PDB file of C-alpha atoms in Angstrom:
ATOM      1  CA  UNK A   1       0.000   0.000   0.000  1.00 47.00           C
ATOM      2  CA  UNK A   2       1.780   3.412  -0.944  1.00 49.00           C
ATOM      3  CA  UNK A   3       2.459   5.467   1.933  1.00 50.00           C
ATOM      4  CA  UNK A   4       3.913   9.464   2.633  1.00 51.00           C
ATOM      5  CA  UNK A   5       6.411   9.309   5.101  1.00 54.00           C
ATOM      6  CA  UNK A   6       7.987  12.509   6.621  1.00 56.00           C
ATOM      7  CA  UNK A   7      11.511  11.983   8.123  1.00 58.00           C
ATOM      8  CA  UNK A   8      13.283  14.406  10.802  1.00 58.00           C
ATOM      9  CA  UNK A   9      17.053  15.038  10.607  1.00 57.00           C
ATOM     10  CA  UNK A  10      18.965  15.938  14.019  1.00 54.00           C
ATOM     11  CA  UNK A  11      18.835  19.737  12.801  1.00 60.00           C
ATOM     12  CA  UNK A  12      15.028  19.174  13.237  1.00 60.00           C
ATOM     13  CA  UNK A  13      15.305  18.235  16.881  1.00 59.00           C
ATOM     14  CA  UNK A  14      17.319  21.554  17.819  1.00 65.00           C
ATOM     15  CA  UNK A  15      14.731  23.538  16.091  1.00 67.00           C
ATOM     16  CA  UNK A  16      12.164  22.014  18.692  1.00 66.00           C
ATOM     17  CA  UNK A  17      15.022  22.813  21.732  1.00 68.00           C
ATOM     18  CA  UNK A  18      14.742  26.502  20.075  1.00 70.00           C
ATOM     19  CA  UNK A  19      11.292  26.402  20.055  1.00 71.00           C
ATOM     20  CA  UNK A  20      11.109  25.359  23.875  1.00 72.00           C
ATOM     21  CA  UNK A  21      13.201  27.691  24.631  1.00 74.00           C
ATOM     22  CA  UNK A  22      10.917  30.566  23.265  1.00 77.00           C
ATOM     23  CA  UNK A  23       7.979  29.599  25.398  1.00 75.00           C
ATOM     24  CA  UNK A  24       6.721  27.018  23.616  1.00 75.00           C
ATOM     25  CA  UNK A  25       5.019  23.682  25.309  1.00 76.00           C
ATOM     26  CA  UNK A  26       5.565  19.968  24.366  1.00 72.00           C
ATOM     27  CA  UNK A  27       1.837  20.069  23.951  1.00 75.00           C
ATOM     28  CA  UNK A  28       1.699  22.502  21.310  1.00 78.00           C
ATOM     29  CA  UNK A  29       4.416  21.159  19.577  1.00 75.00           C
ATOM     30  CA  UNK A  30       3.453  18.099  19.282  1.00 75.00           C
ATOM     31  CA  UNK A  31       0.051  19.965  18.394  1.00 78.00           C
ATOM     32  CA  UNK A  32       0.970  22.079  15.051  1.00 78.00           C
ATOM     33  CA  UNK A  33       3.027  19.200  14.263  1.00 78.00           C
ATOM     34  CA  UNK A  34      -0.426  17.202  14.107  1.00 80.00           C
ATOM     35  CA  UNK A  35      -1.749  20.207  11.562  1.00 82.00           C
ATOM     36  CA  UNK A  36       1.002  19.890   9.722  1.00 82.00           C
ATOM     37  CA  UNK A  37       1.318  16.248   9.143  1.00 83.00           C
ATOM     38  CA  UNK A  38      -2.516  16.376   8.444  1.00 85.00           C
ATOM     39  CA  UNK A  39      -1.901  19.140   5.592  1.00 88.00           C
ATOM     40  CA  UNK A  40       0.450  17.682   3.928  1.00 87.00           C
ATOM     41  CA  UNK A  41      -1.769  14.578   3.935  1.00 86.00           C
ATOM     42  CA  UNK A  42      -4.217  16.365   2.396  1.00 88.00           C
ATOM     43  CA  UNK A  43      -2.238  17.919   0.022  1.00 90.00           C
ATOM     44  CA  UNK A  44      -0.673  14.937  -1.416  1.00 89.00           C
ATOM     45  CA  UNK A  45      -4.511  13.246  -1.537  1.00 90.00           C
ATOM     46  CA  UNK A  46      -5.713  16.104  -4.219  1.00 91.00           C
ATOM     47  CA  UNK A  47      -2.562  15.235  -5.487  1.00 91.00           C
ATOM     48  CA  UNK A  48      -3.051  11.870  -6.379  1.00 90.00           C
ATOM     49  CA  UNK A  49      -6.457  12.591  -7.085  1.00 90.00           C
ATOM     50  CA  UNK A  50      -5.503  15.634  -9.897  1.00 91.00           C
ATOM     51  CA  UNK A  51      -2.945  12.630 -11.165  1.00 90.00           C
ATOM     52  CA  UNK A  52      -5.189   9.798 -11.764  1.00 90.00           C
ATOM     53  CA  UNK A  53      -7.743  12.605 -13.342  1.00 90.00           C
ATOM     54  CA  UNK A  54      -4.670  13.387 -16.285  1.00 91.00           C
ATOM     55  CA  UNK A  55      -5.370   9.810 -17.045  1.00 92.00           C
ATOM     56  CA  UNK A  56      -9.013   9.115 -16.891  1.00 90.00           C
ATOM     57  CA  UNK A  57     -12.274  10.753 -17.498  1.00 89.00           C
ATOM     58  CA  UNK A  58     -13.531  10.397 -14.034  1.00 87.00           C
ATOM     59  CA  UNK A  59     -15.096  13.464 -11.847  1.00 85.00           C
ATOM     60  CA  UNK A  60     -13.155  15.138  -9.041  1.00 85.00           C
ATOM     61  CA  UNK A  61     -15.159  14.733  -6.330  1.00 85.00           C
ATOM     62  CA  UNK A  62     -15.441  11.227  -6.740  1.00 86.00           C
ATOM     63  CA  UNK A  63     -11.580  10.731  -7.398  1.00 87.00           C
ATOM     64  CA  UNK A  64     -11.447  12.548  -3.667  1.00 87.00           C
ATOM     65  CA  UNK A  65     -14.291  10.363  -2.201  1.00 86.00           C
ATOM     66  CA  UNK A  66     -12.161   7.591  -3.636  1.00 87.00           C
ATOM     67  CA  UNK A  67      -8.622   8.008  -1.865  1.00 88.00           C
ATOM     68  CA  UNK A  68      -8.839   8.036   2.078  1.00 86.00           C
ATOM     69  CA  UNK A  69      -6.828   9.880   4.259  1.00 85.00           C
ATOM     70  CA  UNK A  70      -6.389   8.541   7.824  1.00 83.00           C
ATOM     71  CA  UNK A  71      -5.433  12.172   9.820  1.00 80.00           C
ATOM     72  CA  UNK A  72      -2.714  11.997  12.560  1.00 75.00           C
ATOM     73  CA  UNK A  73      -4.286  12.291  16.213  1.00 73.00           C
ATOM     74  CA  UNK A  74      -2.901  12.635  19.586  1.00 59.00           C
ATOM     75  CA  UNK A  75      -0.951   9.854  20.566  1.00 62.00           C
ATOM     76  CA  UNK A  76       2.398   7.908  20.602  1.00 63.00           C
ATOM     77  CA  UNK A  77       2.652   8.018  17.236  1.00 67.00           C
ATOM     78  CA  UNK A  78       2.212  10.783  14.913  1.00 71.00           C
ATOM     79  CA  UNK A  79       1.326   9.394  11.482  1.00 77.00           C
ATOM     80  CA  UNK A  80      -0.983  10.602   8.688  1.00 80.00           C
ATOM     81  CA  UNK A  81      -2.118   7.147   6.006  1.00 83.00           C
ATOM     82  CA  UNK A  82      -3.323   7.918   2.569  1.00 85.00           C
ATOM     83  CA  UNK A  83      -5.526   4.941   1.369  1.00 85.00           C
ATOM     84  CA  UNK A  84      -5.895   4.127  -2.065  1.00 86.00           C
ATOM     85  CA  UNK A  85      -8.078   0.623  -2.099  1.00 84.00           C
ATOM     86  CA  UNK A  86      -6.999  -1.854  -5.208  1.00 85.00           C
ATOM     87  CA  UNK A  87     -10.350  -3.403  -4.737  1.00 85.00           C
ATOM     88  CA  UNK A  88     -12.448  -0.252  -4.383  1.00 85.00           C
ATOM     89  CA  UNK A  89     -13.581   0.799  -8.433  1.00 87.00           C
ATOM     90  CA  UNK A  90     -15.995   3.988  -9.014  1.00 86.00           C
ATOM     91  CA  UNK A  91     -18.873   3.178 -11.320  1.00 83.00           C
ATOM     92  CA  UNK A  92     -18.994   3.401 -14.815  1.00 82.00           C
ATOM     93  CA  UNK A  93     -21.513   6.722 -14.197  1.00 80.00           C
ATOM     94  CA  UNK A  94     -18.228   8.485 -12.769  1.00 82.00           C
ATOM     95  CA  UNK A  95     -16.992   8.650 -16.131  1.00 83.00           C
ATOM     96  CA  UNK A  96     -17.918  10.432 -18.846  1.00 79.00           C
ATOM     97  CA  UNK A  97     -21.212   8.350 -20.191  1.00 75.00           C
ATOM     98  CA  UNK A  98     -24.092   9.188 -22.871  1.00 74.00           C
ATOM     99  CA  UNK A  99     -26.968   7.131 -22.533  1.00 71.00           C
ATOM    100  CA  UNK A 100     -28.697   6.290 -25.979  1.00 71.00           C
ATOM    101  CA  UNK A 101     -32.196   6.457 -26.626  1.00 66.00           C
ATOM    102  CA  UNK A 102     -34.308   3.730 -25.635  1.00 63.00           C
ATOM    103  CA  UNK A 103     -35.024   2.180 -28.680  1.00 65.00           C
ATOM    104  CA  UNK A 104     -31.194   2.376 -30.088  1.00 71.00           C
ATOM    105  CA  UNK A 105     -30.396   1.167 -26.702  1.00 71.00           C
ATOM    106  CA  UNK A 106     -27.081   0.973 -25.201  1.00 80.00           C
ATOM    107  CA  UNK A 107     -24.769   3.100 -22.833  1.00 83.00           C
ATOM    108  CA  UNK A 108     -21.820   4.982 -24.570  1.00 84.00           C
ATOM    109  CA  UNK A 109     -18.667   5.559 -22.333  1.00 83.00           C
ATOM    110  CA  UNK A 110     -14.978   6.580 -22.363  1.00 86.00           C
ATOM    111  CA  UNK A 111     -12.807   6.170 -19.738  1.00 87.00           C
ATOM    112  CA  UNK A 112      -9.126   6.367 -20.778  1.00 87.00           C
ATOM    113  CA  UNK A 113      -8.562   9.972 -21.786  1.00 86.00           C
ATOM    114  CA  UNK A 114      -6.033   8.658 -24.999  1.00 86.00           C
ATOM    115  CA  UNK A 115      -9.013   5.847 -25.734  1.00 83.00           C
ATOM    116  CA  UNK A 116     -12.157   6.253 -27.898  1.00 85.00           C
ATOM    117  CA  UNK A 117     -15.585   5.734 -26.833  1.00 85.00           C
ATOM    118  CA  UNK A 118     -17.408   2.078 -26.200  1.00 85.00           C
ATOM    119  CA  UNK A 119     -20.435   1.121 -26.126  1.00 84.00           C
ATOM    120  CA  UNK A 120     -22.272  -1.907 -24.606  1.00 83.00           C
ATOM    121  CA  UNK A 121     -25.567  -1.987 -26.150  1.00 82.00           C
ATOM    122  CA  UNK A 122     -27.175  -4.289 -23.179  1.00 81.00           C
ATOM    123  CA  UNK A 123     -26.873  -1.438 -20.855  1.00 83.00           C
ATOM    124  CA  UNK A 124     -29.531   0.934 -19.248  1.00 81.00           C
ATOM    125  CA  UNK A 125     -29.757   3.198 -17.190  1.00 79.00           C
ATOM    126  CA  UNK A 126     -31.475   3.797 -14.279  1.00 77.00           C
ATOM    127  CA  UNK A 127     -32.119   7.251 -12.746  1.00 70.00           C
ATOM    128  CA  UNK A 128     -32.164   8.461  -9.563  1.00 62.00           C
ATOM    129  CA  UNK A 129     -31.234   4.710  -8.159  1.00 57.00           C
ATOM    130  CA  UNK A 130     -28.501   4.762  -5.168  1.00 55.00           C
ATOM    131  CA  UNK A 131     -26.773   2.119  -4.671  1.00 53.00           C
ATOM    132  CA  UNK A 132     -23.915   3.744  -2.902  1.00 52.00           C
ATOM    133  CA  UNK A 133     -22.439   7.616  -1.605  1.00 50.00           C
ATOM    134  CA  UNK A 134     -19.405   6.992  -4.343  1.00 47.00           C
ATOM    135  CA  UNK A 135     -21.673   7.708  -7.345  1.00 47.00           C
ATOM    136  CA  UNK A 136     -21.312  11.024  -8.837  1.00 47.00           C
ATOM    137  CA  UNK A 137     -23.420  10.305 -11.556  1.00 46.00           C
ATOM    138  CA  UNK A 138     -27.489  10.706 -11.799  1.00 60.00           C
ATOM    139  CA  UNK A 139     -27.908   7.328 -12.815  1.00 69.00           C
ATOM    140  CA  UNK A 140     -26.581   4.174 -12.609  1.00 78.00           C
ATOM    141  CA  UNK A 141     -25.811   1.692 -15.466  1.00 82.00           C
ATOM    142  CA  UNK A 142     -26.716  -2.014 -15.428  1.00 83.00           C
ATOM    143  CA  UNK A 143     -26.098  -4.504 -17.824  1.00 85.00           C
ATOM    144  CA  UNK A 144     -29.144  -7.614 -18.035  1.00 82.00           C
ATOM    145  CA  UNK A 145     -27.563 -10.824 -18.418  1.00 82.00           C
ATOM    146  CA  UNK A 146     -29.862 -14.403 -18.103  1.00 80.00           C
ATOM    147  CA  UNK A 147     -30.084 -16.396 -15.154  1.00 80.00           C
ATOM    148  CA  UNK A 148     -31.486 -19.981 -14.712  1.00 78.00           C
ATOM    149  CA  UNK A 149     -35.237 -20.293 -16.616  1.00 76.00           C
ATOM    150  CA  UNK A 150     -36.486 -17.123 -18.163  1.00 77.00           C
ATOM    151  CA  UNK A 151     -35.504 -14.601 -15.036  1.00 82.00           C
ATOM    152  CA  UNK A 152     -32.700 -11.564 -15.994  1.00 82.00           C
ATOM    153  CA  UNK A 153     -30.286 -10.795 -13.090  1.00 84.00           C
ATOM    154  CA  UNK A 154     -28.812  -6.945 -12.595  1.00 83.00           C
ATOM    155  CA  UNK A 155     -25.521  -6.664 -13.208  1.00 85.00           C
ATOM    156  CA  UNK A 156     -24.038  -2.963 -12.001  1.00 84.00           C
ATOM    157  CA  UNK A 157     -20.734  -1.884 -14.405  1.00 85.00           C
ATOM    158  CA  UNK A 158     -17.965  -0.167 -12.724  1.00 87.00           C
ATOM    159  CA  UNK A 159     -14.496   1.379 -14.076  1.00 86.00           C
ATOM    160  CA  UNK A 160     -10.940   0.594 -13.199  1.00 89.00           C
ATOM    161  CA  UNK A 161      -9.936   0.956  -9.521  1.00 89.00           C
ATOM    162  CA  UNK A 162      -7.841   4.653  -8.614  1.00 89.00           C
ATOM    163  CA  UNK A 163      -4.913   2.340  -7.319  1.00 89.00           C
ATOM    164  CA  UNK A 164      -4.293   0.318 -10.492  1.00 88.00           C
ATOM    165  CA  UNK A 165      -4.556   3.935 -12.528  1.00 88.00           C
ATOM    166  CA  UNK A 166      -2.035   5.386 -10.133  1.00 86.00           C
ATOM    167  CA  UNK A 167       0.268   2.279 -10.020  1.00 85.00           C
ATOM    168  CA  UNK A 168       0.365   1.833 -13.840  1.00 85.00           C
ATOM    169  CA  UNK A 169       0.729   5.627 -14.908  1.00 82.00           C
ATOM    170  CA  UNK A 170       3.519   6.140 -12.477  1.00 75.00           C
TER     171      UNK A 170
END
């Protein structure tokens, strides 16, 4: 799992004897070192996000939603994680998506910025249906495939996961 790792040199130390010597306490120290772990935490999060977004067609907000940040809290340790699940994929309604008319049928969507469009022509969509807080989109697209006798099961589509966009581009 990538990780952001701030190191401290000996010169870093005396600055904190300077710092004590000034008035300041081990408590707020160890305080607005906190804030500052937890910005640069941040930081590097809209980062990765702006990254992955040179790469795909997906929406900000959900790129965000998508990477985790863990902030650093009072403790023995002081340690900020930035999560980026391999397992965790947006939908395909995160991307950029046209949905066809009815009776052409089909979902048209592009995901790799380089990359043309595709289209399935199974898919539908269905509006105003939640399945989850990650979707950006207003609908969500399913794909009907058969299941045993003459019932259809639901099948939701989703795009590639943030981590394996990251990992390969970089």
């Amino acid at each position: 799992m990538p990780s952001v790792h701030m190191g401290f040199t000996d010169k870093t130390f005396e600055k904190f004897d300077d710092l004590v010597s000034i008035g300041l306490t081990d408590k707020k120290i160890r305080q607005q070192s906190y804030i500052v772990i937890n910005q640069v935490g941040g930081k590097h999060k809209i980062d990765i996000a702006k990254r992955v977004r040179e790469f795909v067609t997906i929406k900000s907000s959900v790129a965000k939603k998508q990477i985790g940040f863990v902030k650093a809290k009072q403790g023995k340790t002081a340690t900020g994680k930035i999560i980026v699940s391999k397992s965790k994929r947006p939908p395909i309604s995160a991307f950029t998506h046209t949905v066809k008319a009815p009776r052409k049928g089909g979902v048209s969507y592009k995901i790799n910025k380089k990359g043309g469009r595709k289209t399935i022509s199974d898919a539908f969509a269905v509006k105003g249906w939640r399945i989850d807080k990650d979707a950006s989109g207003k609908d969500d697209i399913f794909v009907r495939y058969p299941n045993k006798g003459k019932n259809y099961k639901l099948r939701r589509l989703w795009g590639p996961s943030l981590w394996g966009v990251f990992v390969k581009n970089n």
